[in-house]
PDB file of C-alpha atoms in Angstrom:
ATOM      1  CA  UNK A   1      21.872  80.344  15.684  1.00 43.00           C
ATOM      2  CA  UNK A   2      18.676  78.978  13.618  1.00 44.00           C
ATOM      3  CA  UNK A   3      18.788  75.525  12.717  1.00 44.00           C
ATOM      4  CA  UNK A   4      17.345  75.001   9.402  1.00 46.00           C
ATOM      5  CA  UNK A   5      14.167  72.909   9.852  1.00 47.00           C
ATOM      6  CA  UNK A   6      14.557  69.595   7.440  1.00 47.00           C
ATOM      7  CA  UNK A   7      11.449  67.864   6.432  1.00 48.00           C
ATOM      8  CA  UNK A   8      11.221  64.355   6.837  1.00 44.00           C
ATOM      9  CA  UNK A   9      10.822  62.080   3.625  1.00 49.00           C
ATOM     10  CA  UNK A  10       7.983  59.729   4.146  1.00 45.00           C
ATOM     11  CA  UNK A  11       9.630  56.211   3.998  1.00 53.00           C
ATOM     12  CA  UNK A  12       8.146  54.326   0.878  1.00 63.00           C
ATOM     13  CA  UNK A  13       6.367  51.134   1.921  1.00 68.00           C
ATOM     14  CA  UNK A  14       4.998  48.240  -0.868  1.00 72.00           C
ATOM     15  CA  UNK A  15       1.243  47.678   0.078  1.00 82.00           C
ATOM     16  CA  UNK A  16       0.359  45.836   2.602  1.00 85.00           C
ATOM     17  CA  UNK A  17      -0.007  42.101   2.729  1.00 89.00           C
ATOM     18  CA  UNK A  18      -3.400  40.271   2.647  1.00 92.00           C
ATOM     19  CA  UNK A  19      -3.290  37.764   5.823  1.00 92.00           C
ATOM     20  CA  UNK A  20      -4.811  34.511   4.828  1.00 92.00           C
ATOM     21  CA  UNK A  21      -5.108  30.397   5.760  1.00 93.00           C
ATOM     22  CA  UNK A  22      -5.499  28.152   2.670  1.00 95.00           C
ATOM     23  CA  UNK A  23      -7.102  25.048   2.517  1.00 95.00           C
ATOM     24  CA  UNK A  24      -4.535  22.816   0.972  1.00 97.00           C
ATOM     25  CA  UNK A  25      -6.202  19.532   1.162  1.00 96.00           C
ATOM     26  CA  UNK A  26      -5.971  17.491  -2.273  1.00 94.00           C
ATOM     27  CA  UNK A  27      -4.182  20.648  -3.956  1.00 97.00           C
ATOM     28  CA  UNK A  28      -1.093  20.050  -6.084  1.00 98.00           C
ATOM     29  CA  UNK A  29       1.825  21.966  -4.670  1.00 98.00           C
ATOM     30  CA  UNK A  30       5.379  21.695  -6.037  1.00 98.00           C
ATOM     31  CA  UNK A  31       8.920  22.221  -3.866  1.00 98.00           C
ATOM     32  CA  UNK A  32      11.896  23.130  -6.187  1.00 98.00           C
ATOM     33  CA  UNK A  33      14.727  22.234  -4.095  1.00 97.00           C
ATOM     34  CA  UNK A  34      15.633  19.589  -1.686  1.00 97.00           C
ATOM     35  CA  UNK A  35      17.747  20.703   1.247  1.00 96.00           C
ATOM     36  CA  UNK A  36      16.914  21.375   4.927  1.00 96.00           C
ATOM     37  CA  UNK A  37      15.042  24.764   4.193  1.00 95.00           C
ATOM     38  CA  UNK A  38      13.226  22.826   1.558  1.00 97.00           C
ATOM     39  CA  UNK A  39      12.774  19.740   4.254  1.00 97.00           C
ATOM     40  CA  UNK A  40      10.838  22.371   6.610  1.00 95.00           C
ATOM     41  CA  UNK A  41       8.394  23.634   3.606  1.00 96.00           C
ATOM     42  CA  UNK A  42       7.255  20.177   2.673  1.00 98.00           C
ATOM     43  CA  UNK A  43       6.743  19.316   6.477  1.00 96.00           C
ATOM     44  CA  UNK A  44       4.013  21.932   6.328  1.00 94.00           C
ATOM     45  CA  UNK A  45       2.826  21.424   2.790  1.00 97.00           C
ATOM     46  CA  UNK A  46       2.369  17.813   3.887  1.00 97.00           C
ATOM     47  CA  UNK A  47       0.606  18.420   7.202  1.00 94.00           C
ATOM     48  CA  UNK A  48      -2.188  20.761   5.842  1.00 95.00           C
ATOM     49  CA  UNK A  49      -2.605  17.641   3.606  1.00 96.00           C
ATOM     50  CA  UNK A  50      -0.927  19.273   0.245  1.00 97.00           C
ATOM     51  CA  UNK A  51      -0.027  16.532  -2.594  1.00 98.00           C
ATOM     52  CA  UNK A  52       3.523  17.311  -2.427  1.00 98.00           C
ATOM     53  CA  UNK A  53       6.219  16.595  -5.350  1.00 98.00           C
ATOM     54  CA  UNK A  54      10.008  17.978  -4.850  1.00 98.00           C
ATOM     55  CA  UNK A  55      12.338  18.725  -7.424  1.00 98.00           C
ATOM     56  CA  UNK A  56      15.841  18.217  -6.948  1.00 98.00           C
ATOM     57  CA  UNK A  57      18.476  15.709  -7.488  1.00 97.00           C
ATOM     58  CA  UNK A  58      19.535  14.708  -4.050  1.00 96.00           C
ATOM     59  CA  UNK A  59      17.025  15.058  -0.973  1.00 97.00           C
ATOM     60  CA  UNK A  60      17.477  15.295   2.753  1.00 97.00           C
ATOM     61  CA  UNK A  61      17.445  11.644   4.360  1.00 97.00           C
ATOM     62  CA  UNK A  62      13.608  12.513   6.392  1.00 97.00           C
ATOM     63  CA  UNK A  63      12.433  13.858   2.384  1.00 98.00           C
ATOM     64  CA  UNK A  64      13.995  10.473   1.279  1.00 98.00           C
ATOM     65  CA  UNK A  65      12.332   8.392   4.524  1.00 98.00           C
ATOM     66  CA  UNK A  66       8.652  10.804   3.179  1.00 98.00           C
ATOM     67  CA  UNK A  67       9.337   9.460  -0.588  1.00 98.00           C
ATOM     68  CA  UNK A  68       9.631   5.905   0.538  1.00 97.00           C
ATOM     69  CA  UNK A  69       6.692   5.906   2.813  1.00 97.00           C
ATOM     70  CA  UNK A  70       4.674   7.357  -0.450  1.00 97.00           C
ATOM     71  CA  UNK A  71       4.338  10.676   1.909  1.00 97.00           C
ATOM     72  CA  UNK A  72       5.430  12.456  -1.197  1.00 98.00           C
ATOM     73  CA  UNK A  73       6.070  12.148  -5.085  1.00 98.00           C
ATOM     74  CA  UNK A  74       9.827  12.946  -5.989  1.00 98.00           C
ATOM     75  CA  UNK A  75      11.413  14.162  -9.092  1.00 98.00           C
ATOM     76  CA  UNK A  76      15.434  13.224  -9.395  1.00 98.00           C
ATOM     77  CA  UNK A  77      16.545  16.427 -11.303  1.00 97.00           C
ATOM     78  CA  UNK A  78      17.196  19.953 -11.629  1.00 97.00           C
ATOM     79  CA  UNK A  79      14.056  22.046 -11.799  1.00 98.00           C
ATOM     80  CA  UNK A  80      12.772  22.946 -15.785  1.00 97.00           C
ATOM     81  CA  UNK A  81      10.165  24.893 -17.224  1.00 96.00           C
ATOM     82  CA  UNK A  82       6.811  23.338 -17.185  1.00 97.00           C
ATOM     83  CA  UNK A  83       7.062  21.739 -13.000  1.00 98.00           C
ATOM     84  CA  UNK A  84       4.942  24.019 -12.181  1.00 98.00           C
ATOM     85  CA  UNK A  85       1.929  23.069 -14.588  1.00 96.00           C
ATOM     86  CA  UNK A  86      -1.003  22.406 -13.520  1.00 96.00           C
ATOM     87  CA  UNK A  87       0.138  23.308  -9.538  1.00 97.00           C
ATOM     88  CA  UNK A  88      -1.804  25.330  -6.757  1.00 98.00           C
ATOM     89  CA  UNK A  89       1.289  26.416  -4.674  1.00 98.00           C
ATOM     90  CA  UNK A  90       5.226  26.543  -5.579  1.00 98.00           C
ATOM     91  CA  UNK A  91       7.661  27.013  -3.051  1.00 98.00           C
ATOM     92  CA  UNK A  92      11.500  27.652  -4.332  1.00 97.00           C
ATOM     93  CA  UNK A  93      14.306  26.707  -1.875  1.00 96.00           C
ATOM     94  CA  UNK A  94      17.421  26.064  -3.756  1.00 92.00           C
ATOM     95  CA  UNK A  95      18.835  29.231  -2.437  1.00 82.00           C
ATOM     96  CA  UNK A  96      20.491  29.466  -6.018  1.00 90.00           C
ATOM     97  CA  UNK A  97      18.954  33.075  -7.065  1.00 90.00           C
ATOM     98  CA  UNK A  98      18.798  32.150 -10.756  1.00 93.00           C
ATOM     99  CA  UNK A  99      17.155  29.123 -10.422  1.00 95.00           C
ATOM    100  CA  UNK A 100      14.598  31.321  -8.157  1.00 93.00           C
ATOM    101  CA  UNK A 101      14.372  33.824 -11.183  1.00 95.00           C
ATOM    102  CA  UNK A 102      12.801  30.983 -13.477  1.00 97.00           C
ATOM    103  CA  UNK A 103      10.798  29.483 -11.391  1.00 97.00           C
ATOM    104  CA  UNK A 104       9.285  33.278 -10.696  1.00 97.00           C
ATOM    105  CA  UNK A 105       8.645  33.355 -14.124  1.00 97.00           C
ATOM    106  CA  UNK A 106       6.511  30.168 -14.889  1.00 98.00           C
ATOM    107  CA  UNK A 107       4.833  30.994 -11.281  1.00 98.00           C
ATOM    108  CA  UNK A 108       3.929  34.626 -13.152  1.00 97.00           C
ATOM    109  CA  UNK A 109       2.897  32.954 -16.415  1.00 96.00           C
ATOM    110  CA  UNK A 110       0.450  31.198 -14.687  1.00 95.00           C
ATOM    111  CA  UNK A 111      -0.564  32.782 -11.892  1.00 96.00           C
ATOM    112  CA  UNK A 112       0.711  30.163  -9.181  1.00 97.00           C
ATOM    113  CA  UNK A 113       1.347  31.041  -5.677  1.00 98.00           C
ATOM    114  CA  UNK A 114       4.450  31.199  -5.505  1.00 97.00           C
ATOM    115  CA  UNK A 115       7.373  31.464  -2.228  1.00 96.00           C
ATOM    116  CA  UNK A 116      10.835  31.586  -1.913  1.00 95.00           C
ATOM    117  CA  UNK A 117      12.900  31.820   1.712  1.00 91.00           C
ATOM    118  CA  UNK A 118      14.965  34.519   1.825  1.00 87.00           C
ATOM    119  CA  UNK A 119      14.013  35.822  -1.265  1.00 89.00           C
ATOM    120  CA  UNK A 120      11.220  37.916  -1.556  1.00 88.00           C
ATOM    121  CA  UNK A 121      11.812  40.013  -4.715  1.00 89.00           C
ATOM    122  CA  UNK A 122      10.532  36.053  -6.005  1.00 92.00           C
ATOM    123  CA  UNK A 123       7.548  35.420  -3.612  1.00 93.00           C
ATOM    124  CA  UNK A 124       3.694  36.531  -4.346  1.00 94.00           C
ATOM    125  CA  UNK A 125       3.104  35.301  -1.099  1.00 94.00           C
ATOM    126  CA  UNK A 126       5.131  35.038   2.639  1.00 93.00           C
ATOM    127  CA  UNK A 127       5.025  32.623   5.555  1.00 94.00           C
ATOM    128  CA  UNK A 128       4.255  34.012   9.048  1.00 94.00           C
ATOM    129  CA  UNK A 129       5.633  32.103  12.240  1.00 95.00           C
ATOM    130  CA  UNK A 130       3.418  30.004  13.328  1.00 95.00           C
ATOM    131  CA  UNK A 131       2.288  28.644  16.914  1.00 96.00           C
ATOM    132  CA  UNK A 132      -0.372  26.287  17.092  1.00 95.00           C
ATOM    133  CA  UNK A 133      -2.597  24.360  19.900  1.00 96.00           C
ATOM    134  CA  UNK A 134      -4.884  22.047  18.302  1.00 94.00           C
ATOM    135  CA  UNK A 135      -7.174  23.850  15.538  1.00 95.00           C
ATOM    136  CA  UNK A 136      -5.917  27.474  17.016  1.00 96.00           C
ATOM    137  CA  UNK A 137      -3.721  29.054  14.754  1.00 96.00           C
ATOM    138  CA  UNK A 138      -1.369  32.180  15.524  1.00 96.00           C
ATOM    139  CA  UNK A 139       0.757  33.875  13.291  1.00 96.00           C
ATOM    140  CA  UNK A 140       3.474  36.365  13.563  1.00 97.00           C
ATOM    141  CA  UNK A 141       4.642  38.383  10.530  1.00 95.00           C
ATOM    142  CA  UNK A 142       6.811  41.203   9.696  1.00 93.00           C
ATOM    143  CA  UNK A 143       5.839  41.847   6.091  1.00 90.00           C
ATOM    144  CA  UNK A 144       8.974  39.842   5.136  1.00 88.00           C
ATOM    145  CA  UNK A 145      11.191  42.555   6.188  1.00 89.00           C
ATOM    146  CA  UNK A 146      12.563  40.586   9.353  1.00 92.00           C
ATOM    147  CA  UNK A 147      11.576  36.867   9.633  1.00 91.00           C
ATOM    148  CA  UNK A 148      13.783  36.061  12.546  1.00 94.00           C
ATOM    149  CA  UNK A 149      12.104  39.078  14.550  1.00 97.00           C
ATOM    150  CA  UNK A 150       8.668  37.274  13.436  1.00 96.00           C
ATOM    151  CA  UNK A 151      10.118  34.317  14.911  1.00 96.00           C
ATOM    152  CA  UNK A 152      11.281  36.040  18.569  1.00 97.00           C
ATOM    153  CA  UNK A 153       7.961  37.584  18.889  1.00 98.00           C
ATOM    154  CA  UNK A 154       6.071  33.925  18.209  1.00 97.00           C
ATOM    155  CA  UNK A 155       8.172  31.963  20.876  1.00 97.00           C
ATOM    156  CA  UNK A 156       6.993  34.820  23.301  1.00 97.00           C
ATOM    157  CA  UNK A 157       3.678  34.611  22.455  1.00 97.00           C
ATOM    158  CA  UNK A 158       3.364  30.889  22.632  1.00 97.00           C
ATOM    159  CA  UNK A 159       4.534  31.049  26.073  1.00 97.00           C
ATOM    160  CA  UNK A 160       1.414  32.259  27.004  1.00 96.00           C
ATOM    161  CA  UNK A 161      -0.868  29.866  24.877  1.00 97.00           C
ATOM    162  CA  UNK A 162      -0.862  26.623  26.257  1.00 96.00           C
ATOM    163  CA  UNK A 163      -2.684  23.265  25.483  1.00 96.00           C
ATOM    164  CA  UNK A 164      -5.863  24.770  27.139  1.00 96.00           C
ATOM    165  CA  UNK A 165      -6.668  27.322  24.755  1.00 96.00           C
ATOM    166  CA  UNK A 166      -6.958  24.517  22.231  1.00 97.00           C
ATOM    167  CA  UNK A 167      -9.615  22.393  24.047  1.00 96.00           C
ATOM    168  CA  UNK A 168     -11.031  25.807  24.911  1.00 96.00           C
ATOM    169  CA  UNK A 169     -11.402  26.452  21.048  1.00 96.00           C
ATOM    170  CA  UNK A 170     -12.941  22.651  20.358  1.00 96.00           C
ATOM    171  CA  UNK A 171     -15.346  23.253  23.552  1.00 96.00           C
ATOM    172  CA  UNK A 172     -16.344  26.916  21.738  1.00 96.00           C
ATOM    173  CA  UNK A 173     -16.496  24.893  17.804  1.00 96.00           C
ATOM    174  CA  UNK A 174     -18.779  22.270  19.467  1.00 95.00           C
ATOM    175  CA  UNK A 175     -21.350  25.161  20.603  1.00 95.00           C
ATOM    176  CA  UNK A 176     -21.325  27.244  17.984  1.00 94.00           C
ATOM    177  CA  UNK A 177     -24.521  25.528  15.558  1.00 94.00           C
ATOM    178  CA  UNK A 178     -26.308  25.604  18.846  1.00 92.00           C
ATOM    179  CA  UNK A 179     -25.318  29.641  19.106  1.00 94.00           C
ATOM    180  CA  UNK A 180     -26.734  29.764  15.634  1.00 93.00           C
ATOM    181  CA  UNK A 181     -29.508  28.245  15.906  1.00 93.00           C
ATOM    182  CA  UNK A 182     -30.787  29.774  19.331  1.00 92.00           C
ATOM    183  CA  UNK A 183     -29.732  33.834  18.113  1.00 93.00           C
ATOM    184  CA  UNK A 184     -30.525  34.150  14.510  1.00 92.00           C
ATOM    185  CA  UNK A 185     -30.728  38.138  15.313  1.00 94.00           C
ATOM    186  CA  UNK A 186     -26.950  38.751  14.375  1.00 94.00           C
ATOM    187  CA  UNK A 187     -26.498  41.404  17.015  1.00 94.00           C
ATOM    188  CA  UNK A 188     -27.921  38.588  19.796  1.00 93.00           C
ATOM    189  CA  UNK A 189     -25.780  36.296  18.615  1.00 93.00           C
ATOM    190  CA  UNK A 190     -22.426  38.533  18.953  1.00 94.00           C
ATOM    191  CA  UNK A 191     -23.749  39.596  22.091  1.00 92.00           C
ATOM    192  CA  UNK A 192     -24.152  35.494  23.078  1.00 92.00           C
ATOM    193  CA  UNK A 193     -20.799  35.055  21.924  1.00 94.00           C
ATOM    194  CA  UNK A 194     -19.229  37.801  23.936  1.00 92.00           C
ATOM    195  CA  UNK A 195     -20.899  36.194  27.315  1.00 90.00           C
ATOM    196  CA  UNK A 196     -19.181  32.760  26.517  1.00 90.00           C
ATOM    197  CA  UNK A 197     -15.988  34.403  26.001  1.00 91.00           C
ATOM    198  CA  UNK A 198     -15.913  36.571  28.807  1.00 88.00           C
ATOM    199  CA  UNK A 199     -17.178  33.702  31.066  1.00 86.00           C
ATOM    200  CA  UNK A 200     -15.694  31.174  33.840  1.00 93.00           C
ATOM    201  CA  UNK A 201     -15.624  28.682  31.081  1.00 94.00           C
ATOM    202  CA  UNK A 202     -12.127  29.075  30.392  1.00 94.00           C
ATOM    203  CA  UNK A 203     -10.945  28.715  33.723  1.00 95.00           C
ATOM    204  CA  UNK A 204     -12.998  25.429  34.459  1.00 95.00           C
ATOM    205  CA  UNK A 205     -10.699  24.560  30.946  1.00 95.00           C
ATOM    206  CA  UNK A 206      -7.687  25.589  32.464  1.00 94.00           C
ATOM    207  CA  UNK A 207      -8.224  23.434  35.362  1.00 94.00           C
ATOM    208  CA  UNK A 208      -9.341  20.313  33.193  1.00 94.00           C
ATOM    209  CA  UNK A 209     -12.634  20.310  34.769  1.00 95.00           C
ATOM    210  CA  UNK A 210     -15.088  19.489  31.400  1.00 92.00           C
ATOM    211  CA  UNK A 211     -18.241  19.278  33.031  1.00 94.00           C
ATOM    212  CA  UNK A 212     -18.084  22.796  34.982  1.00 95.00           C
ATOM    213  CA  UNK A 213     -16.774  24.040  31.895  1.00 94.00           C
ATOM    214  CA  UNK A 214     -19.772  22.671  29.454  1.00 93.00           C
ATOM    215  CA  UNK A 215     -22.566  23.679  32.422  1.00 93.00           C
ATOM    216  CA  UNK A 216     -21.158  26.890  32.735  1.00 93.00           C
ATOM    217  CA  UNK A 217     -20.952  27.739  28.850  1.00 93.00           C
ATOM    218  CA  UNK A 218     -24.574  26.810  28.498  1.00 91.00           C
ATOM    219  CA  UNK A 219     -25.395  29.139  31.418  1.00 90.00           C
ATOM    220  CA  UNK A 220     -23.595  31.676  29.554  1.00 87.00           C
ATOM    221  CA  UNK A 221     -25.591  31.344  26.865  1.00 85.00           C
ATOM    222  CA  UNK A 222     -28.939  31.031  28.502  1.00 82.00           C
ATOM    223  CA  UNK A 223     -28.016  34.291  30.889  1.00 75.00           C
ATOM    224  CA  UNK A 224     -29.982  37.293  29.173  1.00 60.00           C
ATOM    225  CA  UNK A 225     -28.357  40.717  29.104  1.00 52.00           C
ATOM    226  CA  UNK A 226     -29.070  43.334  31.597  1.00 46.00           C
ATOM    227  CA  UNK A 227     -30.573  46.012  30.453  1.00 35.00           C
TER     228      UNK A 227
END
């Protein structure tokens, strides 16, 4: 018997996203909602030094502790039209769908980046999982289609990423004008890069031993490249 071949339907996917890190510093960011989803979206806001007012009538006790320490500005009400004027960043987390709806609206009016958890037919932009070790930065995403799989995936990571790689980064930040300034040939430079990395230094790191490590990323970049 012939089994009728059946052609597979390419599955329809929205374009992909655009993987970014904002500088937040002295921007104007707005939090409609002021529960414990909301409580985790200002923490972050307030670290990467956002101004930070919330909307809502009632707030978690650590976003009432924030308020009182002046850590952030607090509006006692229900969010209306016009809270997001003059804003950089919105974030809705009343997990009320409707309220989502309008605050979608004034984000689209104005063009406002704009998120909301667990909602992302109302979000221009989504929030990876996020490990971090000083200044390094890794983030896990899964396009928004499952965040607690983006989650999984960063706790494994992270096991793997220790304190080290963070004072490898500052070691690698604090030679990088003198990189620049000794290869102004782009391709040199790459290549001087590429010695560093692939080095001892990290190891000496690893171990907490700063002077091998600092002697033996200068060698690295002193050693020329074998023709």
């Amino acid at each position: 018997m012939t089994v009728p071949h059946t052609r597979t339907q390419p599955t329809e996917r929205s374009p992909a996203h655009y993987p970014l890190l904002l500088r937040l510093e002295g921007r104007s960011c707005v939090v409609v909602g002021g529960g414990k989803v909301a409580e985790g979206k200002v923490e972050g806001l307030v670290a990467a030094g956002g101004d930070v007012t919330v909307v809502s009538p009632e707030l978690t006790e650590r976003l009432l502790a924030w308020f009182e320490e002046g850590r952030i500005d607090w509006n006692p009400r229900p969010y209306q039209k016009g809270d997001l004027a003059g804003r950089f960043l919105a974030i809705a987390a009343t997990e009320q769908r409707d309220v989502n709806e309008k605050v979608w609206q004034e984000a689209q009016e104005h063009s406002i980046l704009l998120n909301a958890p667990d909602d992302p037919p109302h979000c221009n932009f989504i929030l990876p999982a996020v490990h971090r070790q000083g200044d390094l930065v890794v983030a896990v995403s899964s396009g928004g289609r499952a965040p607690a799989f983006s989650v999984w995936l960063r706790d494994r990571i992270a096991q793997g990423i220790g304190p080290e790689y963070g004072a490898y980064l500052d070691l690698l930040g604090e030679l990088r004008p003198q990189v620049a300034d000794r290869f102004t040939d782009p391709t040199e430079r790459r290549r001087a890069w590429q010695r560093l990395i692939d080095g001892e230094t990290f190891e000496h790191v690893r171990r907490g031993d700063t002077g091998a490590a600092h002697r033996t990323a200068l060698e690295s970049i002193d050693t020329e490249e074998e023709l």
